[in-house]
Amino acid sequence: MSSNLTVKALIFDVFGTLVDWRGSIAREARQALQPLGIDTDWPAFADAWRGEYQGAMEEVRSGRLPFSKLDRLHRRNLDIVLERLGFGAEVDEATRVKLNLAWHRLDAWPDVEAGLTALRRHYLLAPCSNGNISLMVDLARRNGWHWDAILGAELARDYKPKATVYLHACAALDLKREQVMMVAAHSSDLAAAAAAGLRTAHIARPDEAGPGHGEAAPTVAVDITASDLRDLASQL
């Protein structure tokens, strides 16, 4: 990264970068569905639910669906997965409502709280997630994060990696694009942010989607490559 670069704010991808969605969703699904007599491969259930994520958002990005908060898309995807796995008749509405909010109860990776605390001494911090605002609030309160703002899809009324999501974040902070750094564990997210004019930092999460199923290193050019958030704080 250029020595004369003045980054004033860091904005963060959340699912996978800051939280262990797979382990958390596997736990929440087991707790919700086992009492109904359902038993399955719980990490695979988490993978199946997450597997509907991009397709649902693409319906919005393409204009085929009006903008909907991610909670609504997650519920649509949950119903699809329950039917596909043959559990549809066994899972009542109250259980579906509670289970859908599992995404509000995800656990952070071990380095995140300390890393954000260190970074917040010098930078404005905000999520720039496809998750809706209430979801981001609940994750922050659960995991002890202190944001300066909550930005992302709900503010922009569209989903990453559309450029408008990153640009709305910069505008909300009254900062130039080059003063804002997108932090993510996904090269596609960082490539889109860079194309929109932001600086970028990659966080290694090699086991995000299971052992060995994540990005240990970026596949695109980035300004900073870090092993975790504490490493990012040290480099910055």
mmCIF file of C-alpha atoms in Angstrom:
data_model
loop_
_atom_site.group_PDB
_atom_site.id
_atom_site.type_symbol
_atom_site.label_atom_id
_atom_site.label_comp_id
_atom_site.label_asym_id
_atom_site.label_seq_id
_atom_site.Cartn_x
_atom_site.Cartn_y
_atom_site.Cartn_z
ATOM 1 C CA MET A 1 0.000 0.000 0.000
ATOM 2 C CA SER A 2 1.261 3.459 -0.856
ATOM 3 C CA SER A 3 2.919 5.215 2.049
ATOM 4 C CA ASN A 4 1.069 8.441 1.259
ATOM 5 C CA LEU A 5 -2.336 6.771 1.257
ATOM 6 C CA THR A 6 -4.707 8.258 3.820
ATOM 7 C CA VAL A 7 -7.347 5.710 4.746
ATOM 8 C CA LYS A 8 -9.859 7.127 7.209
ATOM 9 C CA ALA A 9 -12.439 4.328 7.382
ATOM 10 C CA LEU A 10 -12.539 0.562 7.180
ATOM 11 C CA ILE A 11 -15.727 -1.169 6.050
ATOM 12 C CA PHE A 12 -16.154 -4.888 6.562
ATOM 13 C CA ASP A 13 -17.730 -7.883 4.972
ATOM 14 C CA VAL A 14 -19.317 -9.822 7.843
ATOM 15 C CA PHE A 15 -20.424 -13.353 6.854
ATOM 16 C CA GLY A 16 -17.240 -15.399 6.746
ATOM 17 C CA THR A 17 -14.892 -12.474 7.328
ATOM 18 C CA LEU A 18 -15.981 -11.613 10.873
ATOM 19 C CA VAL A 19 -18.236 -14.532 11.827
ATOM 20 C CA ASP A 20 -18.191 -18.307 11.550
ATOM 21 C CA TRP A 21 -21.529 -18.709 9.801
ATOM 22 C CA ARG A 22 -21.088 -22.433 9.111
ATOM 23 C CA GLY A 23 -20.375 -23.566 12.646
ATOM 24 C CA SER A 24 -22.971 -21.219 14.100
ATOM 25 C CA ILE A 25 -25.761 -22.195 11.714
ATOM 26 C CA ALA A 26 -25.001 -25.902 12.186
ATOM 27 C CA ARG A 27 -25.369 -25.435 15.962
ATOM 28 C CA GLU A 28 -28.552 -23.365 15.699
ATOM 29 C CA ALA A 29 -30.186 -25.769 13.243
ATOM 30 C CA ARG A 30 -29.445 -28.761 15.482
ATOM 31 C CA GLN A 31 -30.859 -26.973 18.525
ATOM 32 C CA ALA A 32 -34.031 -26.002 16.654
ATOM 33 C CA LEU A 33 -34.720 -29.186 14.702
ATOM 34 C CA GLN A 34 -33.496 -32.076 16.857
ATOM 35 C CA PRO A 35 -36.375 -31.601 19.350
ATOM 36 C CA LEU A 36 -38.720 -32.232 16.403
ATOM 37 C CA GLY A 37 -37.102 -35.620 15.824
ATOM 38 C CA ILE A 38 -35.013 -34.440 12.877
ATOM 39 C CA ASP A 39 -31.422 -35.592 12.595
ATOM 40 C CA THR A 40 -29.127 -34.793 9.701
ATOM 41 C CA ASP A 41 -25.608 -33.677 8.836
ATOM 42 C CA TRP A 42 -25.802 -30.254 10.468
ATOM 43 C CA PRO A 43 -22.774 -28.651 8.752
ATOM 44 C CA ALA A 44 -24.192 -29.877 5.437
ATOM 45 C CA PHE A 45 -27.518 -28.273 6.380
ATOM 46 C CA ALA A 46 -25.675 -24.993 6.956
ATOM 47 C CA ASP A 47 -23.955 -25.369 3.588
ATOM 48 C CA ALA A 48 -27.273 -26.023 1.845
ATOM 49 C CA TRP A 49 -28.899 -22.951 3.391
ATOM 50 C CA ARG A 50 -25.906 -20.772 2.544
ATOM 51 C CA GLY A 51 -25.869 -22.311 -0.921
ATOM 52 C CA GLU A 52 -29.117 -20.497 -1.773
ATOM 53 C CA TYR A 53 -27.661 -17.113 -0.751
ATOM 54 C CA GLN A 54 -26.187 -15.820 -4.000
ATOM 55 C CA GLY A 55 -29.082 -17.027 -6.125
ATOM 56 C CA ALA A 56 -31.626 -15.215 -3.968
ATOM 57 C CA MET A 57 -29.657 -11.960 -4.045
ATOM 58 C CA GLU A 58 -29.191 -12.234 -7.796
ATOM 59 C CA GLU A 59 -32.979 -12.118 -8.140
ATOM 60 C CA VAL A 60 -32.787 -8.654 -6.537
ATOM 61 C CA ARG A 61 -29.602 -7.514 -8.300
ATOM 62 C CA SER A 62 -31.103 -8.412 -11.679
ATOM 63 C CA GLY A 63 -34.341 -6.561 -10.969
ATOM 64 C CA ARG A 64 -36.483 -9.691 -11.063
ATOM 65 C CA LEU A 65 -37.416 -9.093 -7.409
ATOM 66 C CA PRO A 66 -37.779 -5.758 -5.622
ATOM 67 C CA PHE A 67 -35.275 -5.138 -2.859
ATOM 68 C CA SER A 68 -35.955 -7.320 0.167
ATOM 69 C CA LYS A 69 -34.012 -7.408 3.428
ATOM 70 C CA LEU A 70 -31.720 -10.390 3.785
ATOM 71 C CA ASP A 71 -33.887 -11.763 6.616
ATOM 72 C CA ARG A 72 -36.675 -12.249 4.056
ATOM 73 C CA LEU A 73 -34.348 -13.882 1.565
ATOM 74 C CA HIS A 74 -32.947 -16.159 4.279
ATOM 75 C CA ARG A 75 -36.494 -17.252 5.130
ATOM 76 C CA ARG A 76 -37.230 -17.991 1.471
ATOM 77 C CA ASN A 77 -34.037 -20.032 1.316
ATOM 78 C CA LEU A 78 -34.787 -21.894 4.552
ATOM 79 C CA ASP A 79 -38.165 -23.007 3.223
ATOM 80 C CA ILE A 80 -36.510 -24.215 0.010
ATOM 81 C CA VAL A 81 -33.913 -26.263 1.902
ATOM 82 C CA LEU A 82 -36.414 -27.787 4.345
ATOM 83 C CA GLU A 83 -38.584 -28.950 1.448
ATOM 84 C CA ARG A 84 -35.590 -30.288 -0.491
ATOM 85 C CA LEU A 85 -34.403 -32.329 2.489
ATOM 86 C CA GLY A 86 -37.882 -33.696 3.142
ATOM 87 C CA PHE A 87 -38.413 -31.883 6.454
ATOM 88 C CA GLY A 88 -41.080 -29.456 5.284
ATOM 89 C CA ALA A 89 -44.050 -31.153 6.954
ATOM 90 C CA GLU A 90 -42.192 -31.592 10.248
ATOM 91 C CA VAL A 91 -41.142 -27.988 10.851
ATOM 92 C CA ASP A 92 -43.868 -25.641 12.112
ATOM 93 C CA GLU A 93 -44.052 -21.920 11.475
ATOM 94 C CA ALA A 94 -42.847 -20.879 14.939
ATOM 95 C CA THR A 95 -39.740 -23.031 14.575
ATOM 96 C CA ARG A 96 -39.038 -21.595 11.125
ATOM 97 C CA VAL A 97 -39.322 -18.035 12.435
ATOM 98 C CA LYS A 98 -36.930 -18.752 15.309
ATOM 99 C CA LEU A 99 -34.472 -20.684 13.144
ATOM 100 C CA ASN A 100 -34.424 -17.957 10.504
ATOM 101 C CA LEU A 101 -33.084 -15.578 13.145
ATOM 102 C CA ALA A 102 -30.091 -17.894 13.638
ATOM 103 C CA TRP A 103 -28.220 -15.517 11.327
ATOM 104 C CA HIS A 104 -28.570 -12.904 14.094
ATOM 105 C CA ARG A 105 -26.783 -15.263 16.530
ATOM 106 C CA LEU A 106 -23.541 -16.031 14.691
ATOM 107 C CA ASP A 107 -20.278 -16.251 16.632
ATOM 108 C CA ALA A 108 -17.251 -14.149 15.708
ATOM 109 C CA TRP A 109 -13.890 -15.634 14.812
ATOM 110 C CA PRO A 110 -11.522 -15.491 17.831
ATOM 111 C CA ASP A 111 -9.399 -12.589 16.518
ATOM 112 C CA VAL A 112 -12.232 -10.227 15.657
ATOM 113 C CA GLU A 113 -13.090 -8.430 18.898
ATOM 114 C CA ALA A 114 -9.460 -7.579 19.710
ATOM 115 C CA GLY A 115 -8.724 -6.698 16.086
ATOM 116 C CA LEU A 116 -11.661 -4.304 15.798
ATOM 117 C CA THR A 117 -10.771 -2.697 19.119
ATOM 118 C CA ALA A 118 -7.227 -2.024 17.907
ATOM 119 C CA LEU A 119 -8.393 -0.697 14.543
ATOM 120 C CA ARG A 120 -11.031 1.563 16.063
ATOM 121 C CA ARG A 121 -8.353 3.638 17.788
ATOM 122 C CA HIS A 122 -7.302 5.024 14.403
ATOM 123 C CA TYR A 123 -10.149 4.477 11.914
ATOM 124 C CA LEU A 124 -13.880 4.789 11.506
ATOM 125 C CA LEU A 125 -15.326 1.269 11.395
ATOM 126 C CA ALA A 126 -18.570 0.012 9.855
ATOM 127 C CA PRO A 127 -19.940 -3.203 8.410
ATOM 128 C CA CYS A 128 -20.667 -3.140 4.691
ATOM 129 C CA SER A 129 -22.647 -6.346 4.569
ATOM 130 C CA ASN A 130 -25.485 -7.816 2.583
ATOM 131 C CA GLY A 131 -27.117 -8.413 5.965
ATOM 132 C CA ASN A 132 -29.863 -6.019 7.035
ATOM 133 C CA ILE A 133 -29.383 -3.401 9.737
ATOM 134 C CA SER A 134 -31.196 -5.247 12.545
ATOM 135 C CA LEU A 135 -29.093 -8.322 11.795
ATOM 136 C CA MET A 136 -25.889 -6.275 12.027
ATOM 137 C CA VAL A 137 -27.060 -4.695 15.305
ATOM 138 C CA ASP A 138 -27.729 -8.099 16.847
ATOM 139 C CA LEU A 139 -24.365 -9.509 15.754
ATOM 140 C CA ALA A 140 -22.578 -6.468 17.165
ATOM 141 C CA ARG A 141 -24.304 -6.763 20.526
ATOM 142 C CA ARG A 142 -23.732 -10.517 20.675
ATOM 143 C CA ASN A 143 -20.033 -10.274 19.898
ATOM 144 C CA GLY A 144 -19.050 -7.017 21.618
ATOM 145 C CA TRP A 145 -18.358 -4.968 18.489
ATOM 146 C CA HIS A 146 -18.545 -1.170 18.499
ATOM 147 C CA TRP A 147 -19.364 0.306 15.094
ATOM 148 C CA ASP A 148 -19.297 3.967 14.090
ATOM 149 C CA ALA A 149 -22.085 3.314 11.575
ATOM 150 C CA ILE A 150 -23.944 0.400 9.988
ATOM 151 C CA LEU A 151 -23.722 0.485 6.205
ATOM 152 C CA GLY A 152 -24.346 -1.971 3.395
ATOM 153 C CA ALA A 153 -27.156 -3.435 1.357
ATOM 154 C CA GLU A 154 -30.148 -2.047 3.204
ATOM 155 C CA LEU A 155 -28.790 1.499 2.909
ATOM 156 C CA ALA A 156 -28.038 1.058 -0.806
ATOM 157 C CA ARG A 157 -31.231 -0.951 -1.532
ATOM 158 C CA ASP A 158 -29.159 -3.440 -3.521
ATOM 159 C CA TYR A 159 -26.662 -6.221 -2.892
ATOM 160 C CA LYS A 160 -22.907 -6.562 -3.220
ATOM 161 C CA PRO A 161 -20.986 -6.858 -5.420
ATOM 162 C CA LYS A 162 -22.971 -4.058 -7.115
ATOM 163 C CA ALA A 163 -20.865 -0.883 -7.028
ATOM 164 C CA THR A 164 -23.699 1.137 -5.507
ATOM 165 C CA VAL A 165 -23.298 -0.662 -2.164
ATOM 166 C CA TYR A 166 -19.671 0.431 -1.762
ATOM 167 C CA LEU A 167 -20.349 3.929 -3.066
ATOM 168 C CA HIS A 168 -23.280 4.478 -0.707
ATOM 169 C CA ALA A 169 -20.982 3.531 2.168
ATOM 170 C CA CYS A 170 -18.387 6.118 1.148
ATOM 171 C CA ALA A 171 -21.037 8.779 0.663
ATOM 172 C CA ALA A 172 -22.601 8.065 4.058
ATOM 173 C CA LEU A 173 -19.234 8.712 5.708
ATOM 174 C CA ASP A 174 -18.562 11.819 3.563
ATOM 175 C CA LEU A 175 -15.299 10.295 2.406
ATOM 176 C CA LYS A 176 -13.646 9.906 -0.958
ATOM 177 C CA ARG A 177 -13.527 6.374 -2.292
ATOM 178 C CA GLU A 178 -9.771 6.158 -1.874
ATOM 179 C CA GLN A 179 -10.153 7.062 1.810
ATOM 180 C CA VAL A 180 -12.212 3.940 2.475
ATOM 181 C CA MET A 181 -10.817 0.406 2.686
ATOM 182 C CA MET A 182 -13.000 -2.647 2.141
ATOM 183 C CA VAL A 183 -11.953 -5.564 4.359
ATOM 184 C CA ALA A 184 -13.090 -9.040 3.326
ATOM 185 C CA ALA A 185 -12.163 -12.710 3.128
ATOM 186 C CA HIS A 186 -13.576 -12.986 -0.401
ATOM 187 C CA SER A 187 -11.633 -11.913 -3.473
ATOM 188 C CA SER A 188 -14.813 -11.268 -5.469
ATOM 189 C CA ASP A 189 -15.969 -8.712 -2.888
ATOM 190 C CA LEU A 190 -12.579 -6.998 -2.921
ATOM 191 C CA ALA A 191 -12.352 -6.955 -6.711
ATOM 192 C CA ALA A 192 -15.723 -5.210 -6.894
ATOM 193 C CA ALA A 193 -14.743 -2.701 -4.207
ATOM 194 C CA ALA A 194 -11.465 -1.948 -5.980
ATOM 195 C CA ALA A 195 -13.297 -1.460 -9.276
ATOM 196 C CA ALA A 196 -15.495 1.095 -7.486
ATOM 197 C CA GLY A 197 -12.364 2.982 -6.378
ATOM 198 C CA LEU A 198 -11.936 1.761 -2.791
ATOM 199 C CA ARG A 199 -8.778 0.420 -1.181
ATOM 200 C CA THR A 200 -8.828 -3.256 -0.204
ATOM 201 C CA ALA A 201 -7.561 -5.634 2.474
ATOM 202 C CA HIS A 202 -7.859 -9.418 2.370
ATOM 203 C CA ILE A 203 -8.303 -11.444 5.561
ATOM 204 C CA ALA A 204 -7.395 -15.133 5.378
ATOM 205 C CA ARG A 205 -10.250 -17.450 6.392
ATOM 206 C CA PRO A 206 -9.069 -20.779 4.946
ATOM 207 C CA ASP A 207 -11.697 -22.821 6.821
ATOM 208 C CA GLU A 208 -14.731 -20.555 6.337
ATOM 209 C CA ALA A 209 -16.883 -23.158 4.578
ATOM 210 C CA GLY A 210 -15.287 -26.160 6.310
ATOM 211 C CA PRO A 211 -11.696 -27.394 6.700
ATOM 212 C CA GLY A 212 -9.710 -26.201 3.721
ATOM 213 C CA HIS A 213 -12.751 -24.572 2.106
ATOM 214 C CA GLY A 214 -12.024 -20.868 2.219
ATOM 215 C CA GLU A 215 -9.532 -18.312 0.972
ATOM 216 C CA ALA A 216 -6.091 -18.595 2.530
ATOM 217 C CA ALA A 217 -4.868 -15.857 0.186
ATOM 218 C CA PRO A 218 -6.464 -13.420 -2.269
ATOM 219 C CA THR A 219 -6.830 -14.328 -5.924
ATOM 220 C CA VAL A 220 -6.901 -10.668 -7.001
ATOM 221 C CA ALA A 221 -4.613 -7.691 -6.397
ATOM 222 C CA VAL A 222 -5.236 -6.046 -3.013
ATOM 223 C CA ASP A 223 -3.565 -3.299 -0.987
ATOM 224 C CA ILE A 224 -3.023 -5.443 2.116
ATOM 225 C CA THR A 225 -2.983 -9.179 2.762
ATOM 226 C CA ALA A 226 -3.469 -10.140 6.419
ATOM 227 C CA SER A 227 -3.708 -13.404 8.337
ATOM 228 C CA ASP A 228 -6.436 -12.013 10.612
ATOM 229 C CA LEU A 229 -7.730 -8.718 11.976
ATOM 230 C CA ARG A 230 -4.964 -8.387 14.527
ATOM 231 C CA ASP A 231 -2.444 -8.712 11.723
ATOM 232 C CA LEU A 232 -4.342 -6.087 9.736
ATOM 233 C CA ALA A 233 -4.175 -3.716 12.697
ATOM 234 C CA SER A 234 -0.438 -4.284 12.994
ATOM 235 C CA GLN A 235 0.138 -3.610 9.302
ATOM 236 C CA LEU A 236 -1.951 -0.448 9.258
#
